[in-house]
Short mmCIF file of C-alpha atoms and ligand atoms in Angstrom, two decimals:
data_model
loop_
_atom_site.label_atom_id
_atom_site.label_comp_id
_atom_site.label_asym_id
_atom_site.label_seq_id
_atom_site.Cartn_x
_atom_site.Cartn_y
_atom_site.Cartn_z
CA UNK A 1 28.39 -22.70 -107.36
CA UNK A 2 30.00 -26.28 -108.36
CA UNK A 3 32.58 -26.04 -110.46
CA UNK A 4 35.12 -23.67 -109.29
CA UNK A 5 37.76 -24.65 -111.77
CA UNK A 6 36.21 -21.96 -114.05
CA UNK A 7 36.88 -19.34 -111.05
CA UNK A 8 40.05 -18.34 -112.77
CA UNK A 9 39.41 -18.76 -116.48
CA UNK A 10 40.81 -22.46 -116.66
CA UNK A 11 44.10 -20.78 -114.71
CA UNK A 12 45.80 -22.39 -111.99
CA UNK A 13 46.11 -20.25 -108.64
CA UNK A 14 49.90 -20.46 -109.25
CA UNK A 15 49.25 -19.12 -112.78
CA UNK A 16 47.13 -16.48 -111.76
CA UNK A 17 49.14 -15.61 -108.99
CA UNK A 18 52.07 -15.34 -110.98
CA UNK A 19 50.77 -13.58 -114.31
CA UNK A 20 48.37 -11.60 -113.08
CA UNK A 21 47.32 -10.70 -109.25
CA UNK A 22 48.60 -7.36 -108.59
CA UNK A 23 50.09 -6.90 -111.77
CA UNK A 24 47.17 -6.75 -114.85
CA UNK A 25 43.20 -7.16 -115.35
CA UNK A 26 42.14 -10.88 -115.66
CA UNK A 27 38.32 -10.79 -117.87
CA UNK A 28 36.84 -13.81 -116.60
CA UNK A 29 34.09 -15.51 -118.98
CA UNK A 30 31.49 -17.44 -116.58
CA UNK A 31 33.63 -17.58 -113.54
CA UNK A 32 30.94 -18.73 -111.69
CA UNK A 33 28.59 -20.49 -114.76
CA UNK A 34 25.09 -20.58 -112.41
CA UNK A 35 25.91 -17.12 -110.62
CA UNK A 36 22.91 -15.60 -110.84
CA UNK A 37 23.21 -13.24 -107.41
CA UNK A 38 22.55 -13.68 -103.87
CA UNK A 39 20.09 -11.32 -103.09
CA UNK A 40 17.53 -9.12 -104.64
CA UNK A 41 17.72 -5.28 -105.33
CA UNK A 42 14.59 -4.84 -103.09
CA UNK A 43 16.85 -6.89 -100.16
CA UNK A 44 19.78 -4.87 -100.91
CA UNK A 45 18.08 -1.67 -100.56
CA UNK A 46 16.30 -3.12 -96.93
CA UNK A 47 20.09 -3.92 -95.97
CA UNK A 48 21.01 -0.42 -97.08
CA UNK A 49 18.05 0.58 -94.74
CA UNK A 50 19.48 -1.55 -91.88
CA UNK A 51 21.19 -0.09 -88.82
CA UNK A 52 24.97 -0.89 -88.54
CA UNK A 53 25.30 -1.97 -91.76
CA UNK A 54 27.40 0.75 -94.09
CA UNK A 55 26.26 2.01 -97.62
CA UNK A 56 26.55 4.67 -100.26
CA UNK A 57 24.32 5.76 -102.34
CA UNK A 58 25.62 7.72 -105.77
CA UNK A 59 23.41 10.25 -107.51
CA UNK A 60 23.82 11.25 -111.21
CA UNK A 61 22.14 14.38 -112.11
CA UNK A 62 22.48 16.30 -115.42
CA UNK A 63 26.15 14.55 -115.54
CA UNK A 64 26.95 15.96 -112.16
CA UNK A 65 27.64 13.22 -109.13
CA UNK A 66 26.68 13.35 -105.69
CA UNK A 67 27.43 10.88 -102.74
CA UNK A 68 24.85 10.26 -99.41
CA UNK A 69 26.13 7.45 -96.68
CA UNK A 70 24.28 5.67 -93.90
CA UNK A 71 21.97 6.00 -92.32
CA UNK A 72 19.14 5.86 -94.95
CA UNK A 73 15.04 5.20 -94.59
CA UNK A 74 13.60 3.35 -97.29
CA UNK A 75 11.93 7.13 -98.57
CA UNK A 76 15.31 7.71 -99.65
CA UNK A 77 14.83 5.35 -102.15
CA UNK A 78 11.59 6.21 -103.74
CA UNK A 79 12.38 7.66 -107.21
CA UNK A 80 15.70 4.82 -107.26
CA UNK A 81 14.64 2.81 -110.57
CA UNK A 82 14.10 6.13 -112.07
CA UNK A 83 17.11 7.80 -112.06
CA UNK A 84 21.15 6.67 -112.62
CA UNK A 85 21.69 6.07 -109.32
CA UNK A 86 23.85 3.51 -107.80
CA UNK A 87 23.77 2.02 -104.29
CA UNK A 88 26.83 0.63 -102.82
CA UNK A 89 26.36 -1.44 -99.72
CA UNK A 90 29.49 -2.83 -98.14
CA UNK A 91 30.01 -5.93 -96.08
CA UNK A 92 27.23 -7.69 -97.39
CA UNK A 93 29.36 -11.14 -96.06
CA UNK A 94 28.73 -10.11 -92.43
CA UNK A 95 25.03 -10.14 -93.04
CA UNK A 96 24.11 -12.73 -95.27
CA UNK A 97 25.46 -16.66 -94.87
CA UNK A 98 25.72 -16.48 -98.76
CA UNK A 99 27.78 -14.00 -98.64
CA UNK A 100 30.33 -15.59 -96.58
CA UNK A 101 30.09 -18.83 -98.59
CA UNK A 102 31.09 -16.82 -101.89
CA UNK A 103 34.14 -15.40 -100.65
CA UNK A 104 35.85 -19.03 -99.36
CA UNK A 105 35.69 -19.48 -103.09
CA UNK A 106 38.67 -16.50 -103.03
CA UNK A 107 40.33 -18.60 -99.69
CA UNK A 108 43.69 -18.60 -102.45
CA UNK A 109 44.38 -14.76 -100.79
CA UNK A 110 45.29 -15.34 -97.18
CA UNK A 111 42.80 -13.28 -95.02
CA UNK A 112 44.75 -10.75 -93.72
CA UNK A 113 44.44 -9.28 -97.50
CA UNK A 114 40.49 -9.70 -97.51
CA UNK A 115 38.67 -6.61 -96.76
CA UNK A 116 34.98 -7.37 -97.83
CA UNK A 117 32.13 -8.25 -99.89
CA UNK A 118 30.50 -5.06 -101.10
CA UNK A 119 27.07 -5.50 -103.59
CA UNK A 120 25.85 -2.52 -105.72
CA UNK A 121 22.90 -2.27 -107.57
CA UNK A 122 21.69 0.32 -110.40
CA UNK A 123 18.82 0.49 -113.18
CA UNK A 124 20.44 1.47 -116.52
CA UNK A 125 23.06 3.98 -116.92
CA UNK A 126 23.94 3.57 -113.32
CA UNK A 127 27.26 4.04 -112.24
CA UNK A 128 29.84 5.87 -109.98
CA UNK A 129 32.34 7.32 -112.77
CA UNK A 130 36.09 6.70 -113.46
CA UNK A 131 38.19 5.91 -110.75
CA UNK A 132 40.46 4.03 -109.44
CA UNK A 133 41.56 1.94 -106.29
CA UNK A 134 43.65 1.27 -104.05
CA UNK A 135 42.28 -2.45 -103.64
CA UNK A 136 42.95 -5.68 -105.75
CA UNK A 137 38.93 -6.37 -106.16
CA UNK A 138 37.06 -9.03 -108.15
CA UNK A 139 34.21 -7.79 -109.94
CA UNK A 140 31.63 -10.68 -110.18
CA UNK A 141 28.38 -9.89 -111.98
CA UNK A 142 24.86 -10.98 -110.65
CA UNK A 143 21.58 -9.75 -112.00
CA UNK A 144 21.82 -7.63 -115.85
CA UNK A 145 25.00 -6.69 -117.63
CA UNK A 146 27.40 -4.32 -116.82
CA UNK A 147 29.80 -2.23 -119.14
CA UNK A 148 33.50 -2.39 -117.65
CA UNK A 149 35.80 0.23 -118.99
CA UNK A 150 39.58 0.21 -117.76
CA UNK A 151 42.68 1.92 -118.56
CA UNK A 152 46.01 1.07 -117.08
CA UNK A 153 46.97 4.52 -117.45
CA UNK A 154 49.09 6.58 -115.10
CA UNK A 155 47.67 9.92 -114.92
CA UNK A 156 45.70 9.45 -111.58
CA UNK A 157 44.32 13.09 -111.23
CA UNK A 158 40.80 13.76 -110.24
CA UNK A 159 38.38 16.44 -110.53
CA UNK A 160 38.90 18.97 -108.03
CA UNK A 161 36.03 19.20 -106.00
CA UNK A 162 33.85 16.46 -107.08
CA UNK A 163 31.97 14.34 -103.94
CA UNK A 164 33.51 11.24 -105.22
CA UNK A 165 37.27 10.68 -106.78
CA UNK A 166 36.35 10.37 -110.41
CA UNK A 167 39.27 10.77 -113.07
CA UNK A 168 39.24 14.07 -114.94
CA UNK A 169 40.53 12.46 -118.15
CA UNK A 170 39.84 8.89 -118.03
CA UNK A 171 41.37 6.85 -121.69
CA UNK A 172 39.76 3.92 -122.09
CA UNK A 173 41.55 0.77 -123.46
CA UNK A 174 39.46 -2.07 -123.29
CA UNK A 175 36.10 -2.42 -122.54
CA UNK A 176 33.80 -5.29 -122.21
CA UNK A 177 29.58 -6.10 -121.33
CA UNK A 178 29.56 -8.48 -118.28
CA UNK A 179 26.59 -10.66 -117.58
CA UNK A 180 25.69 -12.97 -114.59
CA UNK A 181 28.61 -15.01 -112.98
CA UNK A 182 31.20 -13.39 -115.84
CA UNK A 183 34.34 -11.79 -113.25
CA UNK A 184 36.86 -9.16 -113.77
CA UNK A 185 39.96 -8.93 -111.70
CA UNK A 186 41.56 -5.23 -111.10
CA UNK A 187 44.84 -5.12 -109.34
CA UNK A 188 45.26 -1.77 -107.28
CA UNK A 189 45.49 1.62 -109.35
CA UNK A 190 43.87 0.39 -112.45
CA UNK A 191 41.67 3.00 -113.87
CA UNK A 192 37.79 2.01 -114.18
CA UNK A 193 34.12 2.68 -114.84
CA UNK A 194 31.14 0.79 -114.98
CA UNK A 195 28.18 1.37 -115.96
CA UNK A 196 24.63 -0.25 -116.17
CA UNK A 197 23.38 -1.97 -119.25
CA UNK A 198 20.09 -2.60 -117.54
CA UNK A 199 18.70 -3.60 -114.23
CA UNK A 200 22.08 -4.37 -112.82
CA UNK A 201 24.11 -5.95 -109.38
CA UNK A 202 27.87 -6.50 -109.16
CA UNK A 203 29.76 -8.26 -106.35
CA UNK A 204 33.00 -6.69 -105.31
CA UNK A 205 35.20 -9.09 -103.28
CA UNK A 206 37.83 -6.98 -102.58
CA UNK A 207 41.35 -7.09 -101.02
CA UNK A 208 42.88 -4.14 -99.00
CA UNK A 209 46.60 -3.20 -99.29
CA UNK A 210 47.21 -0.96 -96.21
CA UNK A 211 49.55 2.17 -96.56
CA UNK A 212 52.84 1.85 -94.95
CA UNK A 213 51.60 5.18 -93.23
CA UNK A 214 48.71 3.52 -91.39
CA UNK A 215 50.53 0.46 -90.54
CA UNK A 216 53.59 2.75 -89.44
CA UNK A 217 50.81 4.80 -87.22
CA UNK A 218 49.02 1.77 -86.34
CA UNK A 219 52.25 -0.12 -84.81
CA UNK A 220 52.83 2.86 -82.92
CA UNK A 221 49.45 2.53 -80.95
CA UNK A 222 49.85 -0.94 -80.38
CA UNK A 223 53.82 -0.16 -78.84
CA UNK A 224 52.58 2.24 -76.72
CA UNK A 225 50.86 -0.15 -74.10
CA UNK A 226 53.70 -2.61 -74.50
CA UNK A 227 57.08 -0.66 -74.06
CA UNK A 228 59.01 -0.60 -70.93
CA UNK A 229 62.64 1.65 -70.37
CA UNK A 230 63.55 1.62 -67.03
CA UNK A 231 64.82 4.59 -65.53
CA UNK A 232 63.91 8.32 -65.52
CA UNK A 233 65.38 11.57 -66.20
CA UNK A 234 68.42 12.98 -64.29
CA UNK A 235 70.83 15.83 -64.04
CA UNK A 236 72.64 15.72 -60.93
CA UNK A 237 75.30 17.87 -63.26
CA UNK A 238 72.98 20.50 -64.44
CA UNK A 239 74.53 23.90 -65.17
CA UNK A 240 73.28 27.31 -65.35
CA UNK A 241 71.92 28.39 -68.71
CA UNK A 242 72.17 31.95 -70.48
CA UNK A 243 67.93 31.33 -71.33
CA UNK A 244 66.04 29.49 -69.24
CA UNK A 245 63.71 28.78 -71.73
CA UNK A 246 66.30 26.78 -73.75
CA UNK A 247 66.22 22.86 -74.40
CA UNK A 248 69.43 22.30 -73.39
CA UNK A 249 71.46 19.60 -75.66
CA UNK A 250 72.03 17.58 -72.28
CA UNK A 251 68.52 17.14 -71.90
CA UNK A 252 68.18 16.53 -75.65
CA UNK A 253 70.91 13.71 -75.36
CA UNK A 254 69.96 12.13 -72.82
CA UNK A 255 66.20 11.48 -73.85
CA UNK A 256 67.46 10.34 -77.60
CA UNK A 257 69.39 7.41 -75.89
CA UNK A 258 66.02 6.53 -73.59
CA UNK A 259 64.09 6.70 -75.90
CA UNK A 260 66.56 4.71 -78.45
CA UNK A 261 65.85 2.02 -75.91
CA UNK A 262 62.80 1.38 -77.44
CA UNK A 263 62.80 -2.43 -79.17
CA UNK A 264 60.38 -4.50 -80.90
CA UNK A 265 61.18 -7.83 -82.87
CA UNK A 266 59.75 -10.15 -85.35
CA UNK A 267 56.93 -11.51 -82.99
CA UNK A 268 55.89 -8.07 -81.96
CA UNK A 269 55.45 -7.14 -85.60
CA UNK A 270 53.69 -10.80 -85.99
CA UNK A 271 50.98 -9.90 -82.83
CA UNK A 272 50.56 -6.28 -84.19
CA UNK A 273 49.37 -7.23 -87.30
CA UNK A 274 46.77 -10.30 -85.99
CA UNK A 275 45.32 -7.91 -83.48
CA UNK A 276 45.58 -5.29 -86.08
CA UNK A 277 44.17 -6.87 -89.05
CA UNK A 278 41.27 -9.04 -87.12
CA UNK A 279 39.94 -5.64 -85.68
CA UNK A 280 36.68 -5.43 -86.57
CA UNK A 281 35.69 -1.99 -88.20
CA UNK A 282 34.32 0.49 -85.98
CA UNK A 283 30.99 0.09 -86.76
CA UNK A 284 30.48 -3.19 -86.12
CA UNK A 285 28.88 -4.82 -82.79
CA UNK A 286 28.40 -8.29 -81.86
CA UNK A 287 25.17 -9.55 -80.51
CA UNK A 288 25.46 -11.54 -77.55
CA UNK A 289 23.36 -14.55 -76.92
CA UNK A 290 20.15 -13.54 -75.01
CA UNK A 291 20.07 -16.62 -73.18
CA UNK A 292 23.26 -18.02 -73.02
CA UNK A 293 24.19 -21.68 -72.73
CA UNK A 294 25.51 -22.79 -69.29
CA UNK A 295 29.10 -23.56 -69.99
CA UNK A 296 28.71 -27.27 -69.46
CA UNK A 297 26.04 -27.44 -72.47
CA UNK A 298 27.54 -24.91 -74.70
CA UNK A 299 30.44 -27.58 -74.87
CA UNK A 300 27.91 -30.56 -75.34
CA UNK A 301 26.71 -28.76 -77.83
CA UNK A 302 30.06 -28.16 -79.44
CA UNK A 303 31.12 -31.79 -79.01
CA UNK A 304 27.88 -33.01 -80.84
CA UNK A 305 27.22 -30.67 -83.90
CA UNK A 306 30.04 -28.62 -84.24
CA UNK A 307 30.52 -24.31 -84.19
CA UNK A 308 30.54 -21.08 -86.29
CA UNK A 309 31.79 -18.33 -86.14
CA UNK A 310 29.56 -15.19 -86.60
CA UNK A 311 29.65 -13.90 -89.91
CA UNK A 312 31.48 -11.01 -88.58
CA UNK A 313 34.51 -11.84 -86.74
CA UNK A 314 37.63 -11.97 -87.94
CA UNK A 315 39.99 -14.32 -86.32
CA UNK A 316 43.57 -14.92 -87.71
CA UNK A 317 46.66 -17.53 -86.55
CA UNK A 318 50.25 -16.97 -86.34
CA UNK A 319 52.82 -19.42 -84.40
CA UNK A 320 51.08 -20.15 -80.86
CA UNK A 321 48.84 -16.96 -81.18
CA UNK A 322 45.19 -16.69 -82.57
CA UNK A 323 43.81 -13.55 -83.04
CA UNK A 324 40.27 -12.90 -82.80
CA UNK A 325 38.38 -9.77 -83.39
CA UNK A 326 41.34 -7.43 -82.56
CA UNK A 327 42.98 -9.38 -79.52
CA UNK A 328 45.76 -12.10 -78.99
CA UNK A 329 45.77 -15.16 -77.35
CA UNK A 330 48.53 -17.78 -77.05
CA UNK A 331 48.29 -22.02 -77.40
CA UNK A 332 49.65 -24.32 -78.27
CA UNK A 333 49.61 -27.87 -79.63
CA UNK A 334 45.88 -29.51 -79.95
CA UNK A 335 44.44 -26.41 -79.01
CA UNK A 336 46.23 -24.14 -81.34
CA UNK A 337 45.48 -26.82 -84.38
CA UNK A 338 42.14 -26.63 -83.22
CA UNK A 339 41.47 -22.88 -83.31
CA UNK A 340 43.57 -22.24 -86.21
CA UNK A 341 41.39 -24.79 -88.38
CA UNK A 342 38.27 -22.57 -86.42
CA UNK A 343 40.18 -19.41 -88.22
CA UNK A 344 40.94 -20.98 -91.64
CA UNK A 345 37.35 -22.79 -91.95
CA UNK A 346 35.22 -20.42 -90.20
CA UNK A 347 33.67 -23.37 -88.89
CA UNK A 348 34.68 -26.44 -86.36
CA UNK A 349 32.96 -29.81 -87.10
CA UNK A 350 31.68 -32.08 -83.87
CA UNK A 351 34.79 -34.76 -84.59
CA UNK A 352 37.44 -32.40 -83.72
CA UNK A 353 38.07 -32.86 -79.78
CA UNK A 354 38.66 -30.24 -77.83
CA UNK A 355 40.77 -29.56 -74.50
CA UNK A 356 39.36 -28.05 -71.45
CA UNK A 357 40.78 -25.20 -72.12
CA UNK A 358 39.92 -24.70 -75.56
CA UNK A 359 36.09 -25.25 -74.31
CA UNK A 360 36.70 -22.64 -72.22
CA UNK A 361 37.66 -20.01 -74.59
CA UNK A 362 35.55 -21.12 -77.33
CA UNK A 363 32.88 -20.16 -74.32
CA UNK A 364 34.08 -16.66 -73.43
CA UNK A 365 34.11 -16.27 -77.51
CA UNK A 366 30.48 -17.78 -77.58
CA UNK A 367 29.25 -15.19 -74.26
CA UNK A 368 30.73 -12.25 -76.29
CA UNK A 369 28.78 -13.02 -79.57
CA UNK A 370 31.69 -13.81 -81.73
CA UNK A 371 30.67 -17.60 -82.46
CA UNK A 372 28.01 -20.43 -81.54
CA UNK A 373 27.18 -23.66 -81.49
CA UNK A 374 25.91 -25.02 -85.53
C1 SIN B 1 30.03 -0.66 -108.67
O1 SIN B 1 29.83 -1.83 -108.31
O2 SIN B 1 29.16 0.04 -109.19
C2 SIN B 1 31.36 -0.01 -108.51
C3 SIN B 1 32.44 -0.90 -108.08
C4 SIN B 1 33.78 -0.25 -108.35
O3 SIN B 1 33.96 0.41 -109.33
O4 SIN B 1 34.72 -0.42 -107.56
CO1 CO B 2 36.18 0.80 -108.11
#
């Protein structure tokens, strides 16, 4: 993986980012020239297998599609190279080091938009039927050649019933055979199928674009621990009602105003969506060190090689906050520059000094599993 200039088909980020990224497909000729995968369908299937890690698996029978999820045993994939199945295993980056590594080659999208590295893999005729998403996804191919069919067309309605959301009348428009390290970029909504040419693997680096609905539902949750209205409910002029059962429009009144008390400002929105976005998913658990460092040569360590973070954290900077794996926590100056190079990089190198204090969460971080020493 040298020469990323191809990445975007001899396009500038700016050009890309203009013409095309959330607005049309991009077909990518030898995006990545030596792609040739990072793992084989035999490892995929064992990480399939794994516990805590989530996949799909996508049956084809007679034309007809069904869906199984996690947990599998390797039994379940007996008669695979057989049939047109597909296997779908998501967040192959928090597994495999390689993984990681390919998506900084996508760093151009700020990380709040990153959602994951998912790897599929099917023997001919594979696939998981027209559909669309509701993610801006690159579609790097690995091992064999896939068929991509896309329409940018707007009927969106599926077939009632089916285990997956496949498009009851799916036009195609263009359609093109991808082989290793060719890319194509979908922005959200655009209408797709592949299918397998022959032994086949895909990469999906993909980008999610929350609803309004779950962010509006999300901010919410995160208010409720952090609001504060002084005060409580009075009616030292309360009159006799006709039904006592009746919500009087007092009582209505007065709780509208209370609870029109309730603020929030630009930071608020700013710490909701670090803690919010850097939450890892609910299935995922960090491993804490067996047997941990002392604190005093956990930061030797640091100071002489360096740290990573574990391929599965998510850690994200705004202003004097960093946001790791769901929480907040405030600095400022050399510590802040520090930890937000830690959350752009993924990785601190030995020269970069650090404060007391920043040794000291960098250790808490390190005794909860979420980084360590290179
Ligand atoms: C696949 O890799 O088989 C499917 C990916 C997609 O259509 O989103
Ligand atoms: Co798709």
């Amino acid at each position: 993986m040298k020469n990323l200039s191809t990445l975007l088909g001899g396009l500038s980020v700016n050009e890309f980012l203009r013409d095309y990224w959330q607005k049309k497909p991009l077909l990518i000729r030898k995006a990545i020239p030596d792609f040739t995968g990072l793992l084989g369908a035999d490892e995929l299937i064992q990480l399939a297998c794994t516990e805590d890690v989530q996949a799909r698996l996508v049956t084809q029978d007679k034309g007809k599609f069904g869906l199984c999820h996690t947990p599998f045993e390797a039994d379940d994939f007996k008669h695979f190279g057989k049939k047109k199945w597909t296997v779908l295993v998501q967040g192959v980056n928090h597994h495999l080091p390689e993984g990681a590594a390919l998506l900084k080659h996508f760093d151009f999208i700020p990380h709040t938009r990153l959602d994951d590295l998912m790897v599929s893999y099917a023997p001919k005729g594979g696939g998981v039927g027209p559909h669309f998403d509701s993610y801006d996804v690159f579609l790097l191919q690995g091992l064999g050649h896939r068929r991509w069919q896309i329409s940018t067309q707007a009927d969106h309605t599926l077939i009632e019933g089916a285990p997956l959301r496949i498009l009851r009348d799916f036009k195609i428009e263009q359609e093109w055979v991808l082989e290793a390290g060719d890319m194509l970029y979908l922005p959200p909504h655009c209408a797709h199928n592949g299918i397998a040419e022959d032994d086949c693997m895909t990469y999906s680096i993909g980008f999610r674009t929350p609803a309004y609905q779950e962010l509006g539902e999300q901010f919410l949750v995160y208010l409720q621990d952090r609001i504060n209205i002084d005060g409580m409910y009075a009616d030292p002029d309360l009159k006799t009602q006709k039904h006592p059962s009746k919500i009087s429009i007092d009582m209505i009144k007065q709780v509208e105003s209370a609870v029109a008390k309730i603020r929030w400002d630009r930071e608020d929105i700013a710490n909701f969506l670090g803690c919010y976005l850097s939450e890892p998913k609910p299935h995922i658990f960090f491993d804490t060190p067996e047997r941990p460092l002392s604190a005093a040569k956990f930061a030797q360590r640091v100071q002489q090689r360096g740290l990573e973070l574990d391929l599965k954290s998510q850690m994200l900077s705004h202003k004097g906050w960093i946001f790791m794996n769901g929480e907040a926590y405030s600095a400022n100056g050399d510590s802040f520059e520090a930890l937000r190079t830690l959350a752009d990089q993924r990785s601190l190198s030995a020269e970069m000094p650090q404060s007391a204090e920043t040794l000291d969460l960098l250790y808490q971080w390190y005794l909860d599993g979420y980084l360590s020493p290179a």
